[in-house]
Structures are given as C-alpha cells and as structure tokens.
Tab-separated table of C-alpha atoms in Angstrom:
chain	number	residue	atom	x	y	z
A	1	MET	CA	12.128	21.003	-8.266
A	2	ALA	CA	10.096	19.577	-5.420
A	3	LEU	CA	11.959	16.259	-5.732
A	4	HIS	CA	15.334	18.032	-5.474
A	5	VAL	CA	14.258	19.827	-2.333
A	6	ALA	CA	12.962	16.545	-0.858
A	7	ALA	CA	16.150	14.713	-1.832
A	8	LEU	CA	18.246	17.452	-0.117
A	9	PHE	CA	16.011	17.163	2.942
A	10	VAL	CA	16.714	13.408	3.169
A	11	TYR	CA	20.414	13.902	2.535
A	12	LEU	CA	20.639	16.544	5.339
A	13	PHE	CA	18.888	14.022	7.697
A	14	LEU	CA	21.400	11.229	6.902
A	15	ALA	CA	24.519	13.567	6.989
A	16	ILE	CA	23.524	14.933	10.411
A	17	ASP	CA	22.997	11.399	11.700
A	18	ILE	CA	26.477	10.346	10.599
A	19	ALA	CA	27.932	13.449	12.162
A	20	ALA	CA	26.010	12.721	15.360
A	21	GLN	CA	27.785	9.332	15.641
A	22	GLU	CA	31.200	11.147	15.829
A	23	ASP	CA	30.237	14.154	17.807
A	24	ILE	CA	29.287	14.126	21.467
A	25	THR	CA	26.714	16.840	20.923
A	26	GLY	CA	24.806	14.586	18.433
A	27	GLN	CA	22.819	12.943	21.232
A	28	THR	CA	21.308	16.318	22.095
A	29	PHE	CA	20.245	16.846	18.516
A	30	ASN	CA	18.745	13.336	18.350
A	31	GLU	CA	16.761	13.966	21.460
A	32	TYR	CA	15.614	17.260	20.054
A	33	LEU	CA	14.533	15.680	16.760
A	34	ASP	CA	12.673	12.869	18.600
A	35	GLU	CA	10.825	15.389	20.609
A	36	LYS	CA	9.764	17.371	17.609
A	37	HIS	CA	8.559	14.294	15.761
A	38	LYS	CA	6.643	13.139	18.867
A	39	ASN	CA	5.014	16.560	19.266
A	40	PHE	CA	3.998	16.710	15.601
A	41	SER	CA	2.626	13.159	15.651
A	42	THR	CA	0.683	14.032	18.819
A	43	TYR	CA	-0.593	17.101	17.022
A	44	VAL	CA	-1.661	15.140	14.000
A	45	VAL	CA	-3.572	12.576	16.168
A	46	LYS	CA	-5.123	15.406	18.266
A	47	ILE	CA	-6.509	17.165	15.122
A	48	PHE	CA	-7.957	13.907	13.828
A	49	ASP	CA	-9.442	13.289	17.226
A	50	ASN	CA	-11.038	16.695	17.386
A	51	ILE	CA	-12.630	16.069	13.963
A	52	ASP	CA	-13.844	12.784	15.263
A	53	LYS	CA	-15.378	14.429	18.375
A	54	SER	CA	-17.180	17.058	16.207
A	55	ILE	CA	-18.775	14.447	13.896
A	56	SER	CA	-19.663	12.194	16.787
A	57	ARG	CA	-22.046	14.845	18.035
A	58	TRP	CA	-24.294	14.090	15.057
A	59	VAL	CA	-23.706	10.295	14.898
A	60	LYS	CA	-24.009	8.616	18.316
A	61	GLU	CA	-23.950	4.919	18.472
A	62	SER	CA	-22.238	2.296	20.639
A	63	ASP	CA	-18.725	0.883	19.866
A	64	ASN	CA	-19.318	-2.781	18.938
A	65	ASN	CA	-17.325	-3.340	15.741
A	66	GLU	CA	-14.340	-5.549	16.808
A	67	THR	CA	-12.468	-7.828	14.529
A	68	SER	CA	-9.668	-10.413	14.999
A	69	GLU	CA	-6.695	-11.090	12.722
A	70	ASP	CA	-3.822	-13.385	12.691
A	71	GLU	CA	-1.195	-11.451	14.630
A	72	THR	CA	1.833	-12.539	12.623
A	73	VAL	CA	0.267	-11.804	9.260
A	74	SER	CA	-1.089	-8.463	10.459
A	75	ALA	CA	2.295	-7.479	11.930
A	76	ILE	CA	4.198	-8.287	8.818
A	77	ASP	CA	1.663	-6.449	6.572
A	78	GLU	CA	1.960	-3.418	8.836
A	79	PHE	CA	5.771	-3.445	8.714
A	80	PHE	CA	5.890	-3.668	4.928
A	81	LYS	CA	2.969	-1.153	4.554
A	82	SER	CA	1.488	-3.375	1.793
A	83	GLU	CA	-1.462	-2.246	-0.384
A	84	LYS	CA	-3.607	-4.810	1.536
A	85	PHE	CA	-2.725	-3.231	4.829
A	86	ILE	CA	-3.481	0.297	3.733
A	87	GLU	CA	-6.858	-0.875	2.447
A	88	GLU	CA	-7.677	-2.509	5.758
A	89	THR	CA	-6.203	-0.322	8.482
A	90	GLU	CA	-8.271	2.022	10.642
A	91	LYS	CA	-5.309	3.769	12.240
A	92	SER	CA	-4.448	7.417	12.013
A	93	PHE	CA	-1.411	8.374	9.944
A	94	PHE	CA	0.078	11.084	7.753
A	95	ARG	CA	2.667	9.758	5.238
A	96	ILE	CA	5.049	11.368	2.848
A	97	ARG	CA	6.657	9.178	0.281
A	98	LEU	CA	9.535	10.122	-2.147
A	99	GLY	CA	10.419	7.572	-4.735
A	100	SER	CA	12.008	6.721	-8.022
A	101	LEU	CA	11.591	3.846	-10.624
A	102	PHE	CA	14.320	2.926	-12.956
A	103	GLN	CA	13.720	0.456	-15.898
A	104	SER	CA	15.969	-0.731	-18.704
A	105	LYS	CA	13.118	-0.868	-21.130
A	106	SER	CA	11.339	2.394	-20.154
A	107	SER	CA	12.033	5.914	-18.878
A	108	THR	CA	12.907	6.712	-15.278
A	109	LYS	CA	10.088	8.006	-13.155
A	110	PHE	CA	10.159	10.127	-9.956
A	111	ASN	CA	7.232	10.598	-7.656
A	112	GLN	CA	6.155	12.374	-4.530
A	113	LYS	CA	3.045	11.079	-2.669
A	114	ILE	CA	1.115	12.305	0.382
A	115	SER	CA	-1.363	10.196	2.213
A	116	ALA	CA	-3.418	10.717	5.287
A	117	GLN	CA	-6.165	8.712	7.057
A	118	ILE	CA	-8.357	10.076	9.812
A	119	PRO	CA	-10.372	7.330	11.590
A	120	LEU	CA	-13.459	8.666	13.449
A	121	SER	CA	-13.530	6.116	16.210
A	122	ARG	CA	-16.500	7.619	18.038
A	123	THR	CA	-18.834	7.353	15.202
A	124	LYS	CA	-19.285	3.549	15.594
A	125	LYS	CA	-15.634	3.102	14.988
A	126	SER	CA	-16.681	3.153	11.289
A	127	PHE	CA	-15.892	6.360	9.446
A	128	GLN	CA	-12.487	7.344	8.072
A	129	LEU	CA	-11.562	10.493	6.159
A	130	PHE	CA	-8.737	10.000	3.658
A	131	ILE	CA	-6.342	11.792	1.266
A	132	ASP	CA	-4.270	9.615	-1.036
A	133	ASP	CA	-2.113	9.996	-4.110
A	134	ALA	CA	-3.226	6.812	-5.752
A	135	GLU	CA	-0.400	4.413	-6.426
A	136	LYS	CA	-0.093	1.689	-9.043
A	137	ASN	CA	-1.836	-1.455	-8.224
A	138	TYR	CA	0.395	-4.458	-7.578
A	139	PHE	CA	-1.422	-6.453	-10.304
A	140	SER	CA	-1.662	-3.751	-12.980
A	141	SER	CA	-1.245	-4.905	-16.553
A	142	ALA	CA	2.550	-4.545	-16.433
A	143	VAL	CA	5.122	-3.269	-14.034
A	144	SER	CA	6.622	-1.288	-16.910
A	145	GLU	CA	3.350	0.490	-17.822
A	146	THR	CA	2.198	3.768	-16.227
A	147	SER	CA	-1.129	3.806	-14.532
A	148	SER	CA	-3.425	6.112	-16.606
A	149	ASP	CA	-5.682	6.939	-13.684
A	150	SER	CA	-3.164	7.761	-11.027
A	151	SER	CA	-4.288	10.924	-9.258
A	152	THR	CA	-5.096	12.256	-5.811
A	153	GLU	CA	-8.175	10.837	-4.024
A	154	ILE	CA	-10.238	12.558	-1.331
A	155	GLY	CA	-13.181	11.056	0.423
A	156	VAL	CA	-14.774	9.089	3.339
A	157	ASN	CA	-14.543	5.476	4.187
A	158	TYR	CA	-17.258	3.700	6.136
A	159	PHE	CA	-16.573	0.418	7.973
A	160	ALA	CA	-19.842	-1.401	8.490
A	161	PRO	CA	-20.384	-3.709	11.499
A	162	LEU	CA	-19.424	-7.335	11.045
A	163	TYR	CA	-22.106	-9.533	9.426
A	164	LYS	CA	-21.454	-13.217	9.761
A	165	GLY	CA	-17.821	-12.643	9.883
A	166	ILE	CA	-17.811	-10.487	6.702
A	167	LYS	CA	-15.901	-7.120	6.916
A	168	SER	CA	-17.443	-4.430	4.737
A	169	LYS	CA	-15.883	-1.145	3.777
A	170	TYR	CA	-17.702	1.529	1.631
A	171	SER	CA	-16.081	4.589	0.175
A	172	ILE	CA	-17.106	7.719	-1.572
A	173	GLY	CA	-14.644	10.228	-2.983
A	174	ILE	CA	-13.429	12.518	-5.714
A	175	LYS	CA	-10.709	11.594	-8.142
A	176	SER	CA	-9.574	13.598	-11.162
A	177	PHE	CA	-12.599	15.891	-10.798
A	178	SER	CA	-14.982	12.891	-10.977
A	179	THR	CA	-16.958	11.200	-8.130
A	180	TYR	CA	-16.592	7.491	-7.440
A	181	VAL	CA	-17.980	4.967	-5.026
A	182	LYS	CA	-16.341	1.779	-3.873
A	183	ALA	CA	-17.407	-1.294	-1.863
A	184	ARG	CA	-14.926	-3.844	-0.465
A	185	TYR	CA	-15.819	-7.133	1.233
A	186	SER	CA	-13.524	-9.575	3.023
A	187	LYS	CA	-13.641	-12.501	5.369
A	188	ASP	CA	-10.995	-14.503	7.249
A	189	PHE	CA	-10.918	-18.263	7.391
A	190	LYS	CA	-8.399	-19.901	9.773
A	191	ASN	CA	-7.031	-23.471	9.807
A	192	GLN	CA	-4.106	-23.968	12.189
A	193	ASP	CA	-1.261	-22.019	10.658
A	194	TRP	CA	-3.091	-21.159	7.460
A	195	LEU	CA	-5.121	-17.960	7.009
A	196	LEU	CA	-7.314	-17.631	3.936
A	197	GLN	CA	-8.481	-14.062	3.194
A	198	PRO	CA	-10.675	-13.644	0.094
A	199	THR	CA	-11.640	-10.037	-0.879
A	200	GLN	CA	-14.083	-8.636	-3.385
A	201	GLN	CA	-14.095	-5.007	-4.510
A	202	PHE	CA	-16.486	-2.993	-6.785
A	203	VAL	CA	-15.730	0.556	-8.046
A	204	TYR	CA	-17.960	2.873	-10.049
A	205	SER	CA	-16.657	6.265	-11.280
A	206	THR	CA	-18.406	8.863	-13.283
A	207	LYS	CA	-15.228	9.170	-15.450
A	208	TYR	CA	-13.786	5.629	-15.482
A	209	ASP	CA	-17.071	3.821	-15.255
A	210	PHE	CA	-17.124	0.345	-13.514
A	211	SER	CA	-14.425	-2.129	-12.322
A	212	GLU	CA	-14.432	-5.101	-10.055
A	213	GLU	CA	-11.703	-7.280	-8.744
A	214	THR	CA	-11.188	-10.313	-6.618
A	215	ASN	CA	-8.023	-11.019	-4.507
A	216	ILE	CA	-7.619	-14.169	-2.486
A	217	TYR	CA	-4.677	-14.247	0.034
A	218	LEU	CA	-3.595	-17.582	1.300
A	219	ASN	CA	-1.167	-17.064	4.172
A	220	LYS	CA	1.040	-19.719	5.781
A	221	THR	CA	2.724	-18.674	9.041
A	222	LEU	CA	6.241	-20.135	9.094
A	223	ASP	CA	7.264	-18.588	12.459
A	224	GLU	CA	6.547	-15.488	14.439
A	225	ASN	CA	8.732	-13.334	11.987
A	226	SER	CA	7.857	-14.800	8.511
A	227	ILE	CA	4.961	-15.865	6.279
A	228	PHE	CA	4.519	-17.345	2.825
A	229	ARG	CA	1.617	-15.867	0.838
A	230	THR	CA	-0.019	-16.926	-2.360
A	231	THR	CA	-2.190	-14.283	-4.001
A	232	LEU	CA	-4.800	-15.023	-6.631
A	233	HIS	CA	-6.107	-12.003	-8.550
A	234	ARG	CA	-8.842	-11.434	-11.203
A	235	LYS	CA	-10.178	-8.054	-12.502
A	236	THR	CA	-12.538	-6.719	-15.116
A	237	ARG	CA	-12.926	-3.068	-16.274
A	238	SER	CA	-15.485	-1.260	-18.428
A	239	HIS	CA	-14.303	-0.586	-22.055
A	240	VAL	CA	-11.381	-3.000	-21.630
A	241	ASP	CA	-11.663	-6.349	-23.342
A	242	GLY	CA	-11.166	-9.508	-21.414
A	243	PHE	CA	-10.263	-9.781	-17.785
A	244	ASP	CA	-6.952	-9.682	-15.954
A	245	TYR	CA	-5.745	-12.611	-13.893
A	246	ALA	CA	-2.516	-13.172	-11.922
A	247	VAL	CA	-0.889	-15.254	-9.298
A	248	ALA	CA	1.955	-14.165	-6.973
A	249	PHE	CA	4.049	-16.269	-4.596
A	250	ALA	CA	5.766	-14.183	-1.848
A	251	TYR	CA	7.978	-14.768	1.203
A	252	TYR	CA	8.099	-12.096	3.866
A	253	LEU	CA	10.619	-12.024	6.737
A	254	THR	CA	11.101	-9.399	9.436
A	255	LEU	CA	14.666	-9.672	10.800
A	256	SER	CA	13.917	-7.196	13.571
A	257	GLN	CA	11.470	-4.349	14.300
A	258	LYS	CA	13.640	-2.159	11.993
A	259	LYS	CA	14.341	-4.324	8.927
A	260	GLY	CA	12.878	-7.016	6.732
A	261	PHE	CA	12.887	-8.375	3.203
A	262	SER	CA	10.572	-10.118	0.776
A	263	LEU	CA	10.871	-12.292	-2.311
A	264	THR	CA	8.112	-12.410	-4.928
A	265	GLN	CA	7.454	-14.337	-8.128
A	266	GLN	CA	4.509	-13.034	-10.102
A	267	PHE	CA	2.629	-14.141	-13.273
A	268	TRP	CA	0.088	-11.881	-15.047
A	269	GLY	CA	-2.174	-12.370	-18.038
A	270	ASN	CA	-5.330	-11.205	-19.730
A	271	SER	CA	-8.031	-13.228	-21.530
A	272	LYS	CA	-7.917	-10.888	-24.563
A	273	TYR	CA	-4.552	-9.116	-24.305
A	274	THR	CA	-3.120	-7.129	-27.177
A	275	CYS	CA	-0.039	-4.873	-27.620
A	276	GLU	CA	2.080	-3.437	-30.382
A	277	VAL	CA	4.241	-6.522	-30.643
A	278	GLU	CA	1.282	-8.895	-30.564
A	279	PRO	CA	-1.705	-7.085	-32.218
A	280	GLN	CA	-3.803	-10.257	-32.231
A	281	ARG	CA	-5.609	-11.241	-29.038
A	282	TYR	CA	-3.731	-13.501	-26.692
A	283	SER	CA	-5.201	-15.265	-23.702
A	284	GLY	CA	-1.959	-16.641	-22.083
A	285	ILE	CA	0.462	-15.361	-19.509
A	286	SER	CA	1.953	-12.122	-20.770
A	287	SER	CA	4.279	-11.132	-17.939
A	288	TYR	CA	6.743	-13.038	-15.749
A	289	SER	CA	8.437	-11.123	-13.062
A	290	SER	CA	10.678	-11.758	-10.103
A	291	PHE	CA	11.436	-9.211	-7.288
A	292	ALA	CA	13.459	-8.863	-4.107
A	293	SER	CA	12.664	-6.041	-1.692
A	294	TRP	CA	14.492	-4.726	1.435
A	295	ARG	CA	12.786	-2.411	3.855
A	296	GLN	CA	14.528	-0.745	6.857
A	297	ASN	CA	14.044	2.037	9.299
A	298	ILE	CA	16.781	4.677	9.057
A	299	PHE	CA	17.891	7.348	11.450
A	300	ARG	CA	14.562	7.086	13.337
A	301	LYS	CA	11.694	4.594	13.495
A	302	TRP	CA	9.493	6.932	11.503
A	303	ILE	CA	11.787	7.200	8.502
A	304	SER	CA	11.947	4.081	6.308
A	305	PHE	CA	13.466	3.298	3.021
A	306	GLU	CA	12.642	0.429	0.644
A	307	ILE	CA	14.572	-0.675	-2.307
A	308	LYS	CA	13.066	-3.176	-4.684
A	309	SER	CA	14.918	-4.773	-7.574
A	310	GLY	CA	13.892	-7.434	-10.151
A	311	VAL	CA	13.426	-8.361	-13.717
A	312	ASP	CA	10.185	-8.535	-15.786
A	313	PHE	CA	9.621	-10.560	-19.016
A	314	HIS	CA	6.818	-9.037	-20.894
A	315	ARG	CA	5.097	-9.807	-24.110
A	316	GLN	CA	5.197	-6.126	-25.216
A	317	TYR	CA	9.052	-6.324	-25.093
A	318	GLU	CA	9.066	-9.792	-26.789
A	319	TYR	CA	9.881	-11.331	-23.489
A	320	GLU	CA	13.301	-9.618	-23.352
A	321	PRO	CA	14.352	-8.827	-19.779
A	322	ASN	CA	13.357	-5.506	-18.334
A	323	TYR	CA	15.418	-4.783	-15.308
A	324	ILE	CA	13.737	-2.725	-12.646
A	325	VAL	CA	15.029	-0.910	-9.542
A	326	GLU	CA	12.578	1.008	-7.323
A	327	PHE	CA	13.517	3.173	-4.339
A	328	ASN	CA	11.257	4.869	-1.804
A	329	VAL	CA	11.651	6.860	1.353
A	330	ASP	CA	8.672	7.195	3.705
A	331	PHE	CA	8.132	9.642	6.510
A	332	TYR	CA	5.315	8.601	8.928
A	333	PHE	CA	3.526	10.704	11.489
A	334	GLY	CA	0.732	9.505	13.703
A	335	ASN	CA	-0.249	6.003	15.032
A	336	ILE	CA	0.875	3.924	12.051
C-alpha cells in the first residue's frame, strides 16, 4: 500500500510538470514548489544544526580535521550517490528512495528506504547521527540473492582526526534489535591522474557476530567529467565458510550536472562456495555480471531517478542468463 501511494505521489509530480510546460500558470506552481523544498531543506539543516549546538555544549574542542580528495572522483561519487560516497560523506541529508528490482530468474522486489545523516560539526567535526534502511552491498554473494540482514540501522558515527593521512570512522548502532560496532579505515595515495583508495572495515554484532572486508579503489581520471575505476574486494564473515573476493571495472561519465551514466563489469567468487546446483565446494568465479546505469535529475534537482539494467551469469542458475532491471527514484532534502 505504501508503495502505491508513493508511486501515485511520483506520478502526480511528473504529470503536473508536463502540464506546467503547456500552461502559462505552471511557472507559478514551479516557483511555489521550489520555495517549499528550499524551506523544508533549510528546516532539516536547522534541526540538525540545533542538535549539533546542544551536543557541542558538552564536547568542546577545536576544529582541525580537514581532509583533501580528488575533486573529479569526489564529484562523480557524489552525483551517483555510490555506497562509497555514503560511507564517507559528512554532509547533512534526508533521503527517501522508492525502488523496484525485476529479475528473470527470481521474483520482483519493491522497496522503500529512508536515510538521514546529521553531522555534528561543532563537536570536532567528528560526530554524525544516522538513520539508514540498510541496502544490499554491491559485492554481496549474488545480485539475485536477497540480503538476509537488511534492516534499519540507527546509531552514531565518529570521525577521528587524521593520523598520518589515515581517515578513521567508528560507528555504534542498533540493527534488528541487536547492537553492533564498526570501524572503517582509509587512506588516499595520489600519482598524477591516478588515485588509490584502500579501505578496511571491521564489524561486530551481537546477532551477526564478526565480519571484515577490504575494498581497494583504483581511480583513473579521464577528464573533468569521467573516471575509470577498478575495485578489488575481499570479505570474511563468522559462520560462513571461505571468503568472498571480487573485482569490478567501472566507467563513470557525467554529461551535465543533471545526468550521467556508468558501465560496470563485475566478477565474484568465494573460496568455499556451495549452492543447490553445486553442493560440492567450489573456489572459482561463481558470478559474471555486466550492468549499464543511467541517472538523471527530473522535474527538480532534488528529485532523481536511476535505471540499471544488466545480465548476471551465476553458478546457482547453471550460468544461464539472469536479466535484471532495477529502478529507483530518490528525493533529497538538505545539503547533499
């Protein structure tokens, strides 16, 4: 029911915009809508800032945590709202995401996600309150599988001061009525047009136990609007045999401030993988997938849609093609 209401809401937005193109009074409505969005975004930021002020009365330290990033890579990550960007950003935002996932080898899935981040800049520019409906990790065991631990997370992030160029982020939160702690470390290495960004993350949960993963991002800046990225991934989890490993090659291009697309080729495997089709342990590549994604702002800058299509050849389906189409609509409020 909630999805139907949300879909109707999106449809009304688009229908009104089309009518506004043909009617002289449409400009007045657009100005009215822009004003309402601006007021609400200002209200969101003001609330977050007031929370910041309240906490800063107890924690008073100087602001000396400044970091530098490659501008092109950072701008493209911000446009595509990648998982890497969400993990690293310290900006305020409130996001509503409506989406659907269609697969030829699995059932259709619909989702509604709400996320919010409240950076507390006065407390050493370090703390961040967050609410997040956890999304599927890009390097999960298969695009066609459902994440078993997807649920809402609520907690606090702490961005520690830089130490020898190493950025540290610590989190404590609640997920599925269990407590978890997380530590993430990263460092940037630059060489002309190349930017190497290794990251290491550790997570301990009272329900899901322990997991750790390594992601290495190797970015090549092609021009001010495009990058080529190679991602190397490795992950281990408690009570799961073997370890995951993956490599992805991606090309990102922003055609303007409103639109952009990406192409991705990904390979995933596990050192001790088993499934119904292959009950014996297998240590090779189990998934080959190719995707093309298009992202564009619609109607207004703070409303975006993204459509992603591709094909996955997975061992659990005897490497028969699983055709996938994913569609998301995002509504953003705040500074993001």
